[in-house]
Amino acid sequence: MRKLTEKKIVLASHNAGKLREIGALLAPFGIEVVSAGDLGLDEPEETENTFAGNARIKAHYAAKETGLPALSDDSGLMVDALNGAPGVYTADWAETPSGRDFPMAMKKVNDKLEALGDDVDRSATFNATLCIAWPDGHDEIFAGQVHGELTWPMRGDRGFGFDPVFIPNGETETFGEMDPARKSAMSHRTVAFQLLKDNAFE
């Protein structure tokens, strides 16, 4: 497995929330993180039907365009009763002509669950797949998950995405209510990052 020895990488994302989380995770290693958005890179079309496939598209594009190693994160919410939806299309469920509307997307998920009956299984899993890609075309993949259940109505204004409706197993607060440090300690992205840290850092 290739080790990450460079001290500057591109985060292949335009998501400010992801930049904050991943920047904080990498800071102790002395690695500077600059986002694709800050560099004015386009967002490549995500044409794969897996988290790993889309993570690779984003990381390889950013690495090729910048000549730096690039780290991408493809993440999403998989709801058991909806056959794994929205899954890799999680962000698409929030798309509107004027940008992403996650409260709308959360309501869409809840409406679909309520249509299945009062006793519907609300189990869900947050998935995060990290890909590090180098300009020479090599990449490494690391995947993490956190299991929980969905609640309604939304609770909390911390976090981003579907955080206000997701309660991790064994907890009483949603990710949207939770102290950011506590959420970070158990999040799907942190699980994936721990695998990356254990295998890709010297």
mmCIF file of C-alpha atoms in Angstrom:
data_model
loop_
_atom_site.group_PDB
_atom_site.id
_atom_site.type_symbol
_atom_site.label_atom_id
_atom_site.label_comp_id
_atom_site.label_asym_id
_atom_site.label_seq_id
_atom_site.Cartn_x
_atom_site.Cartn_y
_atom_site.Cartn_z
ATOM 1 C CA MET A 1 0.000 0.000 0.000
ATOM 2 C CA ARG A 2 1.383 3.387 -0.986
ATOM 3 C CA LYS A 3 2.096 5.862 1.801
ATOM 4 C CA LEU A 4 1.101 9.519 1.636
ATOM 5 C CA THR A 5 4.353 11.446 2.066
ATOM 6 C CA GLU A 6 3.322 14.780 0.537
ATOM 7 C CA LYS A 7 2.431 17.642 2.874
ATOM 8 C CA LYS A 8 -0.165 19.291 0.639
ATOM 9 C CA ILE A 9 -3.207 17.630 -0.856
ATOM 10 C CA VAL A 10 -6.350 18.661 -2.672
ATOM 11 C CA LEU A 11 -9.718 17.809 -1.179
ATOM 12 C CA ALA A 12 -11.753 16.893 -4.248
ATOM 13 C CA SER A 13 -14.919 18.559 -2.990
ATOM 14 C CA HIS A 14 -16.780 21.868 -3.064
ATOM 15 C CA ASN A 15 -18.496 21.035 0.246
ATOM 16 C CA ALA A 16 -17.419 23.430 3.008
ATOM 17 C CA GLY A 17 -18.590 21.019 5.713
ATOM 18 C CA LYS A 18 -16.382 18.237 4.405
ATOM 19 C CA LEU A 19 -13.430 20.637 4.131
ATOM 20 C CA ARG A 20 -13.804 21.574 7.806
ATOM 21 C CA GLU A 21 -14.067 17.959 8.965
ATOM 22 C CA ILE A 22 -11.292 16.516 6.832
ATOM 23 C CA GLY A 23 -9.027 19.540 7.357
ATOM 24 C CA ALA A 24 -9.315 19.023 11.110
ATOM 25 C CA LEU A 25 -8.582 15.308 10.773
ATOM 26 C CA LEU A 26 -5.440 15.940 8.721
ATOM 27 C CA ALA A 27 -4.111 18.923 10.683
ATOM 28 C CA PRO A 28 -2.265 16.808 13.301
ATOM 29 C CA PHE A 29 -0.198 15.272 10.505
ATOM 30 C CA GLY A 30 1.014 18.646 9.250
ATOM 31 C CA ILE A 31 -0.844 18.224 5.964
ATOM 32 C CA GLU A 32 -2.225 21.318 4.271
ATOM 33 C CA VAL A 33 -5.612 20.783 2.651
ATOM 34 C CA VAL A 34 -6.919 22.983 -0.144
ATOM 35 C CA SER A 35 -10.310 22.325 -1.690
ATOM 36 C CA ALA A 36 -11.160 21.835 -5.339
ATOM 37 C CA GLY A 37 -13.613 24.691 -4.961
ATOM 38 C CA ASP A 38 -10.904 27.078 -3.756
ATOM 39 C CA LEU A 39 -8.808 26.128 -6.783
ATOM 40 C CA GLY A 40 -11.697 26.758 -9.177
ATOM 41 C CA LEU A 41 -11.895 23.171 -10.377
ATOM 42 C CA ASP A 42 -15.070 21.917 -11.992
ATOM 43 C CA GLU A 43 -17.032 19.096 -10.395
ATOM 44 C CA PRO A 44 -16.701 15.989 -12.584
ATOM 45 C CA GLU A 45 -19.838 14.033 -13.405
ATOM 46 C CA GLU A 46 -20.335 11.132 -11.014
ATOM 47 C CA THR A 47 -21.381 8.296 -13.291
ATOM 48 C CA GLU A 48 -20.749 5.233 -11.111
ATOM 49 C CA ASN A 49 -23.325 3.409 -8.978
ATOM 50 C CA THR A 50 -21.003 2.747 -6.028
ATOM 51 C CA PHE A 51 -19.427 5.028 -3.441
ATOM 52 C CA ALA A 52 -15.946 3.771 -4.386
ATOM 53 C CA GLY A 53 -16.513 4.368 -8.089
ATOM 54 C CA ASN A 54 -17.616 7.971 -7.607
ATOM 55 C CA ALA A 55 -14.856 8.652 -5.071
ATOM 56 C CA ARG A 56 -12.316 7.514 -7.664
ATOM 57 C CA ILE A 57 -13.773 9.804 -10.348
ATOM 58 C CA LYS A 58 -13.458 12.869 -8.115
ATOM 59 C CA ALA A 59 -10.015 12.098 -6.720
ATOM 60 C CA HIS A 60 -8.411 11.219 -10.054
ATOM 61 C CA TYR A 61 -9.845 14.320 -11.707
ATOM 62 C CA ALA A 62 -8.463 16.636 -9.003
ATOM 63 C CA ALA A 63 -5.072 14.905 -8.961
ATOM 64 C CA LYS A 64 -4.731 15.153 -12.733
ATOM 65 C CA GLU A 65 -5.778 18.819 -12.814
ATOM 66 C CA THR A 66 -3.485 19.964 -9.976
ATOM 67 C CA GLY A 67 -0.517 17.605 -10.036
ATOM 68 C CA LEU A 68 -1.056 17.000 -6.299
ATOM 69 C CA PRO A 69 -2.380 13.977 -4.427
ATOM 70 C CA ALA A 70 -6.133 14.329 -4.070
ATOM 71 C CA LEU A 71 -8.467 13.031 -1.400
ATOM 72 C CA SER A 72 -12.134 12.537 -2.189
ATOM 73 C CA ASP A 73 -15.032 11.497 -0.037
ATOM 74 C CA ASP A 74 -18.150 9.930 -1.474
ATOM 75 C CA SER A 75 -20.715 9.488 1.228
ATOM 76 C CA GLY A 76 -24.391 8.931 1.631
ATOM 77 C CA LEU A 77 -27.287 7.606 3.635
ATOM 78 C CA MET A 78 -28.632 4.112 3.027
ATOM 79 C CA VAL A 79 -32.118 3.442 4.427
ATOM 80 C CA ASP A 80 -32.966 -0.232 4.921
ATOM 81 C CA ALA A 81 -36.695 0.088 4.229
ATOM 82 C CA LEU A 82 -35.988 2.002 0.994
ATOM 83 C CA ASN A 83 -33.733 -0.752 -0.383
ATOM 84 C CA GLY A 84 -30.616 1.276 0.358
ATOM 85 C CA ALA A 85 -31.839 4.552 -1.138
ATOM 86 C CA PRO A 86 -30.874 7.318 -1.428
ATOM 87 C CA GLY A 87 -27.358 5.761 -1.260
ATOM 88 C CA VAL A 88 -24.950 7.126 -3.844
ATOM 89 C CA TYR A 89 -27.705 9.543 -4.924
ATOM 90 C CA THR A 90 -28.020 11.153 -1.469
ATOM 91 C CA ALA A 91 -26.905 14.591 -2.656
ATOM 92 C CA ASP A 92 -29.092 14.306 -5.770
ATOM 93 C CA TRP A 93 -32.176 13.997 -3.576
ATOM 94 C CA ALA A 94 -31.365 17.483 -2.276
ATOM 95 C CA GLU A 95 -30.791 19.148 -5.653
ATOM 96 C CA THR A 96 -32.956 22.104 -6.655
ATOM 97 C CA PRO A 97 -32.519 24.726 -9.394
ATOM 98 C CA SER A 98 -31.102 27.078 -6.753
ATOM 99 C CA GLY A 99 -28.795 24.644 -4.954
ATOM 100 C CA ARG A 100 -29.053 21.761 -2.505
ATOM 101 C CA ASP A 101 -31.967 21.727 -0.069
ATOM 102 C CA PHE A 102 -31.317 19.042 2.544
ATOM 103 C CA PRO A 103 -34.426 19.779 4.663
ATOM 104 C CA MET A 104 -36.419 19.003 1.514
ATOM 105 C CA ALA A 105 -34.428 15.799 1.002
ATOM 106 C CA MET A 106 -34.938 14.713 4.605
ATOM 107 C CA LYS A 107 -38.668 15.292 4.281
ATOM 108 C CA LYS A 108 -38.681 13.255 1.071
ATOM 109 C CA VAL A 109 -37.083 10.309 2.886
ATOM 110 C CA ASN A 110 -39.486 10.623 5.807
ATOM 111 C CA ASP A 111 -42.508 10.828 3.509
ATOM 112 C CA LYS A 112 -41.427 7.615 1.773
ATOM 113 C CA LEU A 113 -41.002 5.875 5.131
ATOM 114 C CA GLU A 114 -44.376 7.076 6.426
ATOM 115 C CA ALA A 115 -46.013 5.766 3.261
ATOM 116 C CA LEU A 116 -44.800 2.291 4.260
ATOM 117 C CA GLY A 117 -46.756 2.354 7.537
ATOM 118 C CA ASP A 118 -46.445 3.364 11.174
ATOM 119 C CA ASP A 119 -44.277 0.384 12.129
ATOM 120 C CA VAL A 120 -41.760 0.811 9.299
ATOM 121 C CA ASP A 121 -38.159 -0.083 10.032
ATOM 122 C CA ARG A 122 -36.220 3.187 10.311
ATOM 123 C CA SER A 123 -32.758 1.595 10.385
ATOM 124 C CA ALA A 124 -30.187 3.439 8.302
ATOM 125 C CA THR A 125 -26.464 3.528 7.683
ATOM 126 C CA PHE A 126 -24.186 6.437 6.899
ATOM 127 C CA ASN A 127 -21.412 5.376 4.503
ATOM 128 C CA ALA A 128 -18.189 7.195 3.695
ATOM 129 C CA THR A 129 -15.640 6.046 1.148
ATOM 130 C CA LEU A 130 -12.333 7.894 0.934
ATOM 131 C CA CYS A 131 -10.072 7.703 -2.097
ATOM 132 C CA ILE A 132 -6.532 9.045 -2.282
ATOM 133 C CA ALA A 133 -5.361 9.387 -5.861
ATOM 134 C CA TRP A 134 -1.943 10.428 -7.099
ATOM 135 C CA PRO A 135 -1.200 12.216 -10.384
ATOM 136 C CA ASP A 136 0.364 9.014 -11.757
ATOM 137 C CA GLY A 137 -2.996 7.230 -11.555
ATOM 138 C CA HIS A 138 -2.468 5.157 -8.409
ATOM 139 C CA ASP A 139 -5.184 5.191 -5.757
ATOM 140 C CA GLU A 140 -6.128 3.706 -2.392
ATOM 141 C CA ILE A 141 -9.678 3.216 -1.037
ATOM 142 C CA PHE A 142 -10.910 3.264 2.583
ATOM 143 C CA ALA A 143 -14.567 2.792 3.607
ATOM 144 C CA GLY A 144 -16.353 3.437 6.907
ATOM 145 C CA GLN A 145 -19.896 3.058 8.206
ATOM 146 C CA VAL A 146 -21.984 4.066 11.203
ATOM 147 C CA HIS A 147 -25.332 2.418 11.875
ATOM 148 C CA GLY A 148 -28.374 4.048 13.413
ATOM 149 C CA GLU A 149 -31.992 4.982 12.855
ATOM 150 C CA LEU A 150 -33.895 7.901 11.437
ATOM 151 C CA THR A 151 -36.116 10.187 13.473
ATOM 152 C CA TRP A 152 -38.643 12.870 12.557
ATOM 153 C CA PRO A 153 -38.997 15.832 12.827
ATOM 154 C CA MET A 154 -35.484 17.139 12.290
ATOM 155 C CA ARG A 155 -33.495 17.850 15.435
ATOM 156 C CA GLY A 156 -30.474 20.109 15.795
ATOM 157 C CA ASP A 157 -28.717 22.695 13.640
ATOM 158 C CA ARG A 158 -25.169 21.339 13.852
ATOM 159 C CA GLY A 159 -23.541 19.194 11.221
ATOM 160 C CA PHE A 160 -24.775 19.118 7.632
ATOM 161 C CA GLY A 161 -26.648 16.950 5.168
ATOM 162 C CA PHE A 162 -28.897 14.369 6.829
ATOM 163 C CA ASP A 163 -27.352 14.841 10.295
ATOM 164 C CA PRO A 164 -30.556 16.274 11.904
ATOM 165 C CA VAL A 165 -32.517 13.029 11.355
ATOM 166 C CA PHE A 166 -29.848 10.395 12.083
ATOM 167 C CA ILE A 167 -29.411 8.920 15.571
ATOM 168 C CA PRO A 168 -26.397 6.582 15.851
ATOM 169 C CA ASN A 169 -27.011 3.265 17.581
ATOM 170 C CA GLY A 170 -26.633 3.603 21.349
ATOM 171 C CA GLU A 171 -27.161 7.380 21.320
ATOM 172 C CA THR A 172 -30.151 9.627 22.029
ATOM 173 C CA GLU A 173 -29.052 12.711 20.081
ATOM 174 C CA THR A 174 -29.021 13.158 16.326
ATOM 175 C CA PHE A 175 -25.762 14.071 14.614
ATOM 176 C CA GLY A 176 -27.390 17.475 14.171
ATOM 177 C CA GLU A 177 -27.717 17.936 17.948
ATOM 178 C CA MET A 178 -24.422 16.383 18.946
ATOM 179 C CA ASP A 179 -21.332 18.313 19.937
ATOM 180 C CA PRO A 180 -19.159 18.335 16.799
ATOM 181 C CA ALA A 181 -16.246 16.681 18.594
ATOM 182 C CA ARG A 182 -18.485 13.868 19.811
ATOM 183 C CA LYS A 183 -19.961 13.377 16.359
ATOM 184 C CA SER A 184 -16.510 13.365 14.810
ATOM 185 C CA ALA A 185 -15.356 10.659 17.209
ATOM 186 C CA MET A 186 -17.929 8.192 15.859
ATOM 187 C CA SER A 187 -18.803 9.363 12.359
ATOM 188 C CA HIS A 188 -18.592 7.234 9.230
ATOM 189 C CA ARG A 189 -15.990 9.624 7.874
ATOM 190 C CA THR A 190 -13.856 9.207 10.989
ATOM 191 C CA VAL A 191 -14.055 5.407 10.715
ATOM 192 C CA ALA A 192 -12.868 5.619 7.104
ATOM 193 C CA PHE A 193 -10.202 8.143 8.036
ATOM 194 C CA GLN A 194 -8.892 5.874 10.795
ATOM 195 C CA LEU A 195 -8.361 3.154 8.203
ATOM 196 C CA LEU A 196 -6.607 5.680 5.958
ATOM 197 C CA LYS A 197 -4.415 6.858 8.844
ATOM 198 C CA ASP A 198 -3.499 3.312 9.861
ATOM 199 C CA ASN A 199 -2.520 2.337 6.329
ATOM 200 C CA ALA A 200 -1.511 5.388 4.293
ATOM 201 C CA PHE A 201 0.456 7.565 6.721
ATOM 202 C CA GLU A 202 4.031 6.916 7.713
#
